[in-house]
Coordinates of C-alpha atoms in Angstrom, one line a residue:
M1 CA 13.5 127.8 137.6
A2 CA 11.8 125.8 134.7
E3 CA 9.1 128.2 134.9
Q4 CA 11.6 131.4 134.2
N5 CA 12.8 129.0 131.2
Q6 CA 9.5 127.8 129.4
N7 CA 8.5 132.3 130.2
R8 CA 11.7 132.3 127.9
Q9 CA 10.9 130.2 126.0
N10 CA 7.2 131.1 124.7
Q11 CA 8.5 135.1 124.9
Q12 CA 11.7 134.1 122.0
N13 CA 8.7 131.7 120.2
T14 CA 6.2 134.6 119.9
Q15 CA 9.0 137.0 118.6
E16 CA 10.2 134.7 115.8
R17 CA 6.0 134.0 115.1
D18 CA 5.8 138.0 114.6
I19 CA 8.8 138.1 113.1
N20 CA 7.9 135.9 109.9
Q21 CA 4.9 137.2 109.9
L22 CA 6.7 140.9 109.3
L23 CA 8.6 138.8 106.6
K24 CA 5.2 137.7 105.1
V25 CA 4.2 141.1 104.6
R26 CA 7.6 142.2 103.5
R27 CA 7.4 139.5 100.4
E28 CA 3.5 140.0 100.0
K29 CA 4.3 143.8 99.2
L30 CA 7.0 143.0 97.3
A31 CA 4.6 140.5 95.3
E32 CA 2.1 143.5 94.7
L33 CA 4.5 145.9 93.2
Q34 CA 5.6 143.0 90.7
A35 CA 1.8 142.2 89.7
N36 CA 1.0 145.6 89.1
G37 CA 4.0 146.4 87.1
Q38 CA 6.0 148.6 89.8
D39 CA 9.2 146.2 90.4
P40 CA 11.7 147.5 91.7
F41 CA 13.9 145.3 90.7
L42 CA 14.1 146.2 87.1
I43 CA 15.2 150.1 88.4
T44 CA 19.0 149.7 86.4
K45 CA 20.2 153.4 87.4
Y46 CA 19.6 156.6 89.7
D47 CA 20.9 160.3 88.8
A48 CA 21.7 161.0 92.9
T49 CA 22.8 165.1 92.3
H50 CA 23.2 164.5 96.1
H51 CA 25.3 162.9 99.2
S52 CA 23.6 163.4 102.9
R53 CA 27.1 166.2 104.0
E54 CA 26.6 167.9 100.7
I55 CA 23.4 169.5 101.5
K56 CA 24.7 169.6 105.4
E57 CA 27.7 172.1 104.6
Q58 CA 26.5 173.8 101.1
F59 CA 23.6 174.4 102.3
D60 CA 23.1 178.7 102.1
A61 CA 24.1 177.9 98.6
L62 CA 21.9 174.8 97.9
E63 CA 18.9 176.0 100.3
G64 CA 15.9 176.6 97.6
Q65 CA 17.2 174.7 95.2
E66 CA 15.9 170.9 93.9
V67 CA 18.3 168.3 94.6
S68 CA 18.4 164.7 94.0
I69 CA 19.3 161.8 96.7
A70 CA 19.2 158.3 97.1
G71 CA 20.1 155.9 100.3
R72 CA 18.6 153.8 102.3
M73 CA 15.3 154.9 104.6
M74 CA 16.7 154.3 107.9
S75 CA 13.2 155.5 109.8
K76 CA 9.6 156.8 108.9
R77 CA 7.0 158.7 110.4
V78 CA 3.8 158.5 109.2
M79 CA 1.6 162.1 110.4
G80 CA -1.8 161.9 107.6
K81 CA -1.1 163.7 104.5
A82 CA 1.8 164.5 105.4
S83 CA 5.6 162.1 106.7
F84 CA 9.0 162.7 107.9
C85 CA 11.7 159.8 106.8
N86 CA 15.2 159.6 107.7
I87 CA 17.5 158.7 104.6
Q88 CA 20.9 157.1 105.0
D89 CA 23.9 157.6 102.4
L90 CA 27.7 157.6 102.2
Q91 CA 28.2 160.1 103.8
G92 CA 25.6 160.0 107.1
S93 CA 22.0 160.9 106.7
I94 CA 19.4 163.6 105.7
Q95 CA 15.7 164.5 107.0
V96 CA 12.9 164.0 104.5
Y97 CA 9.8 165.6 104.8
V98 CA 7.2 163.9 102.2
A99 CA 4.0 165.1 101.8
R100 CA 0.6 163.8 100.0
D101 CA -0.4 167.2 98.1
D102 CA 3.4 167.6 96.7
I103 CA 4.3 163.5 95.6
G104 CA 0.3 162.8 93.9
E105 CA -2.5 160.6 96.1
D106 CA -0.6 156.9 94.1
S107 CA 2.5 158.1 95.5
Y108 CA 2.4 158.9 99.1
K109 CA 0.2 155.4 99.6
A110 CA 2.9 153.5 97.6
F111 CA 5.6 156.1 99.7
K112 CA 3.1 154.6 103.4
K113 CA 3.9 150.8 102.5
D114 CA 7.6 151.4 102.1
D115 CA 9.4 150.0 104.5
V116 CA 12.7 151.0 107.2
G117 CA 15.4 149.1 104.8
D118 CA 14.0 150.3 102.0
I119 CA 16.5 152.0 99.0
L120 CA 14.7 155.1 98.5
G121 CA 15.4 158.2 95.6
I122 CA 14.7 161.7 96.5
K123 CA 14.4 164.6 94.0
G124 CA 12.8 167.6 96.4
I125 CA 13.4 171.0 97.4
V126 CA 16.7 171.3 100.2
F127 CA 14.8 173.7 103.1
R128 CA 14.4 174.1 106.5
T129 CA 12.3 172.8 109.3
K130 CA 10.3 175.0 111.9
T131 CA 12.9 173.0 114.2
G132 CA 15.7 174.6 112.7
E133 CA 16.7 171.1 111.1
M134 CA 17.7 171.4 107.6
S135 CA 15.8 169.0 105.5
V136 CA 15.1 167.5 101.4
H137 CA 11.7 168.6 101.1
A138 CA 10.2 165.7 98.2
S139 CA 8.0 165.8 95.0
E140 CA 9.1 162.8 93.8
V141 CA 10.2 159.0 95.3
T142 CA 11.1 155.9 93.6
L143 CA 12.2 152.4 95.2
L144 CA 14.7 151.3 94.3
T145 CA 15.2 148.8 96.1
K146 CA 12.6 146.3 98.4
S147 CA 14.4 144.7 101.7
L148 CA 13.3 141.4 102.4
Q149 CA 14.5 141.1 105.7
I150 CA 14.4 143.3 108.5
L151 CA 16.5 145.7 110.1
P152 CA 18.1 145.6 114.4
E153 CA 16.1 147.7 116.2
K154 CA 17.5 151.1 116.1
Y155 CA 17.8 152.1 119.1
H156 CA 19.9 149.2 119.9
G157 CA 21.6 148.6 117.1
L158 CA 23.4 145.2 116.2
T159 CA 25.1 144.6 118.8
N160 CA 26.0 140.9 118.6
T161 CA 29.8 140.5 118.2
D162 CA 29.4 138.0 116.4
L163 CA 26.8 138.4 114.3
R164 CA 28.5 141.8 113.3
Y165 CA 31.5 140.6 111.7
R166 CA 29.1 137.8 110.1
Q167 CA 26.5 140.6 108.6
R168 CA 29.3 143.4 107.7
Y169 CA 26.8 144.7 105.5
V170 CA 24.6 145.2 108.0
D171 CA 27.4 146.6 110.4
L172 CA 28.2 149.0 108.5
I173 CA 24.2 150.0 108.1
M174 CA 23.3 150.3 111.7
N175 CA 26.9 151.6 113.1
E176 CA 28.4 154.8 112.2
E177 CA 31.7 154.2 113.6
V178 CA 32.1 151.0 111.6
K179 CA 31.3 152.8 108.3
D180 CA 33.8 155.9 109.1
T181 CA 36.5 152.8 110.4
F182 CA 36.5 152.1 106.9
I183 CA 36.7 154.7 105.4
K184 CA 39.8 155.3 107.1
R185 CA 41.1 152.5 105.9
S186 CA 41.2 153.5 102.8
R187 CA 42.5 156.7 103.9
I188 CA 45.5 155.4 105.2
I189 CA 46.4 152.9 102.1
S190 CA 45.6 155.8 99.8
A191 CA 48.1 158.0 102.3
I192 CA 50.8 155.1 102.4
R193 CA 50.7 155.1 98.5
K194 CA 51.1 158.5 97.5
Y195 CA 53.8 159.2 100.7
L196 CA 55.8 156.5 98.5
D197 CA 54.9 157.2 95.4
G198 CA 56.0 160.6 96.2
Q199 CA 59.2 159.1 97.3
G200 CA 60.1 157.5 93.9
F201 CA 58.8 154.1 95.1
M202 CA 57.2 152.0 92.4
E203 CA 53.9 149.5 93.3
V204 CA 54.2 146.1 92.4
E205 CA 52.5 142.5 92.7
T206 CA 54.3 139.1 93.5
P207 CA 52.5 135.7 93.5
M208 CA 50.3 134.3 96.2
L209 CA 50.4 130.6 95.0
V210 CA 54.7 129.7 96.0
A211 CA 56.3 126.4 95.8
N212 CA 59.0 127.8 98.8
A213 CA 56.7 129.9 100.6
G214 CA 59.6 131.3 102.9
G215 CA 60.1 135.5 103.7
A216 CA 58.9 135.2 107.7
A217 CA 58.8 132.4 110.4
A218 CA 55.1 131.3 110.3
R219 CA 53.3 128.1 109.4
P220 CA 51.7 128.6 105.8
F221 CA 48.6 127.5 104.3
E222 CA 49.0 125.0 101.5
T223 CA 47.2 123.5 98.9
H224 CA 47.0 121.1 95.4
F225 CA 47.5 122.6 91.6
N226 CA 45.4 120.3 90.0
A227 CA 46.5 121.5 86.3
L228 CA 50.6 120.9 86.6
D229 CA 49.9 117.9 90.2
E230 CA 52.0 120.1 92.0
D231 CA 51.8 120.9 95.6
L232 CA 51.4 124.7 96.9
K233 CA 51.6 127.1 99.2
L234 CA 50.2 130.6 100.1
R235 CA 52.3 132.9 100.3
I236 CA 54.0 133.8 104.3
S237 CA 55.4 136.8 103.3
L238 CA 56.7 139.6 100.3
E239 CA 60.1 139.7 100.8
L240 CA 62.5 137.0 99.0
Y241 CA 60.0 138.2 95.5
L242 CA 60.5 141.4 95.9
K243 CA 63.8 141.3 96.0
R244 CA 64.2 140.1 93.4
L245 CA 63.4 142.9 91.7
I246 CA 66.0 144.7 94.0
V247 CA 68.1 142.1 92.2
G248 CA 66.9 142.5 88.2
G249 CA 67.6 147.1 88.8
L250 CA 64.2 148.3 90.1
E251 CA 65.6 150.4 93.1
K252 CA 62.9 151.5 95.1
V253 CA 59.6 148.9 94.7
Y254 CA 57.0 148.6 97.6
E255 CA 54.1 146.2 97.7
I256 CA 50.8 146.2 99.4
G257 CA 49.2 142.6 99.7
R258 CA 47.2 139.5 102.0
V259 CA 49.5 137.1 103.2
F260 CA 48.5 134.1 104.9
R261 CA 49.7 132.1 108.0
N262 CA 48.1 128.6 109.7
E263 CA 48.3 130.2 113.0
G264 CA 45.5 131.3 115.6
L265 CA 43.1 134.1 115.4
D266 CA 43.3 136.2 119.1
T267 CA 43.0 140.6 119.1
R268 CA 45.7 140.6 117.5
H269 CA 45.9 138.1 114.7
N270 CA 43.4 137.3 111.8
P271 CA 45.1 134.2 109.4
E272 CA 44.9 136.0 106.5
F273 CA 45.5 139.7 107.1
T274 CA 47.6 143.1 104.9
L275 CA 51.7 143.0 104.8
M276 CA 53.5 145.9 103.2
E277 CA 56.8 145.6 102.3
L278 CA 59.7 148.0 100.5
Y279 CA 62.8 147.7 99.7
Q280 CA 65.6 149.9 99.0
A281 CA 69.0 149.6 97.5
Y282 CA 71.8 151.1 98.2
T283 CA 70.5 152.3 101.8
D284 CA 70.4 150.3 105.8
Y285 CA 68.2 149.8 107.9
H286 CA 69.0 153.3 109.9
G287 CA 67.4 154.5 106.0
M288 CA 64.1 152.3 107.4
M289 CA 64.2 154.1 110.2
D290 CA 64.3 157.1 109.0
L291 CA 61.7 156.7 106.0
T292 CA 59.4 154.7 108.6
E293 CA 58.7 158.1 110.7
N294 CA 58.3 160.1 108.2
L295 CA 55.7 157.4 106.7
Y296 CA 53.7 157.4 110.2
R297 CA 53.3 161.1 110.5
Y298 CA 52.4 161.9 106.6
V299 CA 49.8 158.8 106.7
A300 CA 49.0 160.9 110.6
Q301 CA 48.6 164.0 109.7
E302 CA 46.7 163.3 106.3
V303 CA 43.5 161.3 107.4
L304 CA 44.0 161.9 110.7
G305 CA 44.9 166.1 110.2
T306 CA 47.2 166.1 113.9
T307 CA 50.6 163.5 114.4
T308 CA 49.5 162.7 118.3
I309 CA 46.6 160.0 118.2
V310 CA 45.4 158.0 121.1
Y311 CA 44.5 154.8 121.1
N312 CA 42.6 153.2 124.8
G313 CA 42.8 156.6 126.9
V314 CA 46.3 157.1 125.9
E315 CA 48.3 159.3 123.7
M316 CA 50.8 158.9 121.5
D317 CA 53.3 161.4 120.0
L318 CA 54.6 160.5 116.6
G319 CA 55.5 163.8 116.3
K320 CA 58.3 163.8 118.5
P321 CA 61.8 161.7 116.6
F322 CA 61.6 158.1 117.9
A323 CA 63.3 156.7 120.6
R324 CA 66.1 154.4 119.8
I325 CA 67.1 151.8 121.6
T326 CA 68.9 147.9 121.0
M327 CA 67.1 144.2 122.3
V328 CA 70.3 143.6 124.4
D329 CA 69.3 147.2 126.0
A330 CA 65.7 146.8 126.9
V331 CA 65.9 143.4 128.5
K332 CA 68.8 145.0 131.0
Q333 CA 66.4 147.8 131.4
Y334 CA 63.2 146.3 132.0
A335 CA 64.5 142.6 132.7
G336 CA 67.4 143.8 134.6
V337 CA 69.5 141.1 132.8
D338 CA 72.6 141.9 131.0
F339 CA 72.9 139.9 127.8
A340 CA 75.8 141.7 126.8
E341 CA 77.3 139.8 129.9
V342 CA 75.9 136.0 128.8
H343 CA 78.9 134.5 127.3
T344 CA 77.3 131.6 126.5
L345 CA 74.3 128.8 125.9
E346 CA 74.4 127.5 129.7
E347 CA 74.4 130.8 130.9
A348 CA 71.7 132.0 129.4
R349 CA 69.6 128.6 130.1
A350 CA 70.3 129.7 133.9
L351 CA 68.5 132.8 133.8
A352 CA 65.7 132.1 132.0
K353 CA 65.1 129.4 134.9
E354 CA 65.7 131.8 137.4
H355 CA 63.6 134.1 135.8
H356 CA 61.3 131.7 134.9
V357 CA 60.9 132.0 131.0
E358 CA 59.9 129.1 129.3
F359 CA 62.3 127.6 126.6
E360 CA 63.2 124.7 123.9
E361 CA 66.2 122.2 124.0
R362 CA 66.3 123.6 120.4
H363 CA 66.9 127.5 121.2
G364 CA 70.2 128.9 120.7
K365 CA 71.5 132.2 123.2
G366 CA 69.8 134.5 121.0
D367 CA 66.1 133.1 120.9
I368 CA 66.5 133.7 125.1
L369 CA 67.7 136.4 124.3
N370 CA 64.8 137.7 122.3
L371 CA 61.9 135.7 124.6
F372 CA 63.5 137.5 127.9
F373 CA 62.8 140.7 125.1
E374 CA 59.2 138.9 124.6
E375 CA 58.3 139.0 128.2
F376 CA 59.4 141.4 130.1
A377 CA 60.4 144.6 127.0
E378 CA 57.5 144.9 125.0
E379 CA 54.8 145.9 127.0
H380 CA 56.1 148.7 127.9
L381 CA 57.1 150.3 124.4
I382 CA 54.2 151.7 124.5
Q383 CA 55.3 156.0 122.6
P384 CA 57.0 155.3 119.3
T385 CA 60.3 152.6 119.6
F386 CA 63.0 151.4 117.3
V387 CA 64.1 147.7 119.1
M388 CA 67.6 147.3 117.3
D389 CA 70.0 144.7 116.7
H390 CA 68.4 141.0 116.8
P391 CA 70.5 137.9 117.0
V392 CA 71.3 136.3 113.9
E393 CA 69.5 132.8 115.6
I394 CA 66.4 134.3 114.7
S395 CA 67.0 136.3 111.7
P396 CA 67.9 134.5 108.8
L397 CA 67.9 137.2 105.7
T398 CA 69.6 140.2 107.9
K399 CA 72.9 141.6 107.4
K400 CA 75.2 140.3 110.9
K401 CA 77.3 143.8 112.4
P402 CA 81.1 143.5 111.2
E403 CA 81.6 144.8 114.8
N404 CA 79.6 142.2 116.5
P405 CA 78.5 139.1 114.0
E406 CA 76.3 137.8 116.7
Y407 CA 73.7 140.2 116.2
V408 CA 71.9 141.4 112.9
E409 CA 71.0 144.8 111.5
R410 CA 67.6 144.6 112.0
F411 CA 65.0 146.2 114.1
E412 CA 61.1 146.1 114.5
F413 CA 58.8 149.0 115.3
F414 CA 56.9 149.2 118.4
M415 CA 53.3 150.8 119.7
N416 CA 51.8 151.1 122.0
G417 CA 53.6 147.6 122.7
W418 CA 52.9 145.7 119.7
E419 CA 55.1 145.5 117.2
M420 CA 53.8 147.0 114.2
A421 CA 56.7 146.8 111.3
N422 CA 60.1 144.4 110.7
A423 CA 63.2 145.9 109.2
Y424 CA 67.0 144.9 107.8
S425 CA 70.0 145.8 106.7
E426 CA 69.0 143.2 103.8
L427 CA 71.4 139.8 103.5
N428 CA 73.3 139.6 100.4
D429 CA 76.0 137.0 100.5
P430 CA 74.7 133.8 99.2
L431 CA 77.1 131.9 101.2
D432 CA 76.2 133.3 104.1
Q433 CA 72.3 133.3 103.5
R434 CA 72.9 129.8 101.3
E435 CA 74.4 128.5 105.8
R436 CA 71.4 130.3 107.0
F437 CA 69.1 128.3 104.8
K438 CA 71.0 125.2 106.4
A439 CA 70.1 126.2 109.8
Q440 CA 66.6 127.4 109.0
E441 CA 66.3 123.3 107.5
E442 CA 68.3 122.3 110.5
Q443 CA 65.4 123.8 113.1
L444 CA 62.5 122.2 110.5
A445 CA 64.0 118.9 111.0
K446 CA 63.9 119.4 115.0
G447 CA 60.0 120.4 114.9
D448 CA 60.6 123.7 114.5
E449 CA 57.1 124.8 111.4
E450 CA 57.8 128.2 111.4
A451 CA 61.4 127.6 110.1
N452 CA 62.1 128.0 106.6
T453 CA 62.7 126.3 104.0
T454 CA 66.6 126.9 101.5
D455 CA 65.4 128.8 98.2
E456 CA 67.8 127.7 95.4
D457 CA 66.3 130.1 93.1
F458 CA 66.5 132.9 95.5
L459 CA 70.3 131.7 96.6
N460 CA 69.9 132.2 92.4
A461 CA 69.4 135.4 92.5
L462 CA 71.4 136.6 95.5
E463 CA 75.1 134.8 93.2
I464 CA 73.6 137.0 89.9
G465 CA 74.0 140.3 93.0
M466 CA 71.5 142.2 95.2
P467 CA 73.4 145.9 95.8
P468 CA 73.3 146.9 99.5
T469 CA 69.4 147.1 100.1
G470 CA 67.0 147.9 103.4
G471 CA 63.8 146.6 104.2
I472 CA 60.8 146.7 106.2
G473 CA 57.2 144.7 106.6
Y474 CA 54.8 146.4 108.2
G475 CA 51.0 145.3 109.9
I476 CA 49.0 147.4 107.8
D477 CA 45.9 146.4 110.2
R478 CA 47.7 146.6 113.3
M479 CA 48.5 150.7 111.8
V480 CA 45.0 150.5 111.3
M481 CA 43.8 150.0 114.2
L482 CA 45.6 152.1 116.0
L483 CA 45.5 155.9 114.3
T484 CA 41.3 154.4 114.6
D485 CA 41.2 153.5 118.2
S486 CA 39.8 150.0 117.1
Q487 CA 40.4 147.1 120.3
A488 CA 40.5 144.6 117.7
I489 CA 42.0 143.4 114.3
R490 CA 38.5 142.3 113.1
D491 CA 37.4 145.6 113.8
V492 CA 39.7 146.9 111.1
L493 CA 39.3 143.4 108.7
L494 CA 35.4 144.1 106.4
F495 CA 35.1 140.6 106.8
P496 CA 37.2 138.5 109.6
T497 CA 37.8 135.0 109.0
M498 CA 35.0 133.3 111.7
R499 CA 34.2 129.2 112.2
Q500 CA 32.0 128.2 109.3
V501 CA 27.9 128.0 110.9
D502 CA 26.1 125.3 110.1

């Protein structure tokens, strides 16, 4: 074993020496270029006329025509007086044929010194090789950027997951599917905006640094503003400021922005993530359900060309009407416990113990219902499903159901067993809201770090008067995960939160 370890260490040392030598050579090449007045870093622009996919899609029209492309050289085969290289740009890659007699002896000699990873500008004629590959026959090659690092080996790519997230720029170069995911993410967000704008919604921006981080059950990040000598928090939600705008008469508003929650990291959670919240006056949570169905169908059709999506091998149909079930009925269906027949906290606690559902002393009957739901029902909600009518204890900003004030007009939208959105008929009674904040303050005093605190300015806004309103918050990152078949939230965040390395 000791001999194997020593051999492994020797091999690693040899590889490091080889890499260091290659890096040294690249810097020497740059120094030579600069000494000869050919510093690529002095070039300020390059006029590319086409991208790789455009050339391939329009090949019949472009064959025999001159084009200019620019991108990173990903491979090179030098064969005496002629060579082939592969240029990768935003849209993909295309082969380039480079011959000494076409670009000149000095230029060809310079091209042979170019390294994989260098960024080149190519001017040439579109043609098809003898093997049928669409290519560009170069008449001019320009070194635009000298790469001083070495890309991962072509056939293995960048496979170290931790390194992929830390060096996303390399990940985007080496893994085509990663680039495709983030192009789709951009298209998804554009489609959301297009749909909401078409429905008469107005996009707005609200503060990220706030004195009172309310609107969700989460622990905030805290900071200090030196100029005012005040402690502030990073927002955990967009809700309370957007509702102020409804009070101000902006009847349909939405915001897509980063929020920050001081919580753990896992496949579905990152401490900073993208949330979209929207609020619409004169509607309720049923209106939010209709909007959500239409929005999801529109985005899937616009980005994927279908309303049937496949995630991790499981097909989900956005084209059918979404299922609707109350939380009580979901628990009854999947846990066999009917909370409609549970009338006291003692009964709820006894059921929790019987079914091995852990709860805390501060939890009320509604909290325990929610714990049952999370334990037994969530994982079964694969197809698009609205889970409605939550207990009032876990819904401090929501209107009570007039016929049953223990529950509120709220739903959570589920797909793939994940919560995808959370919506209310918004509480607009300032007196009731004050009592809800008071109950939250009591929970905070009992040790619930995620409880809300009283927001006096928000209460003042409600006293001015907020119309009946429907509101909803969407987890954009989870939506992107589902629509791109990505297994972890880090796969859809360009720069996910990572532990710092020395």
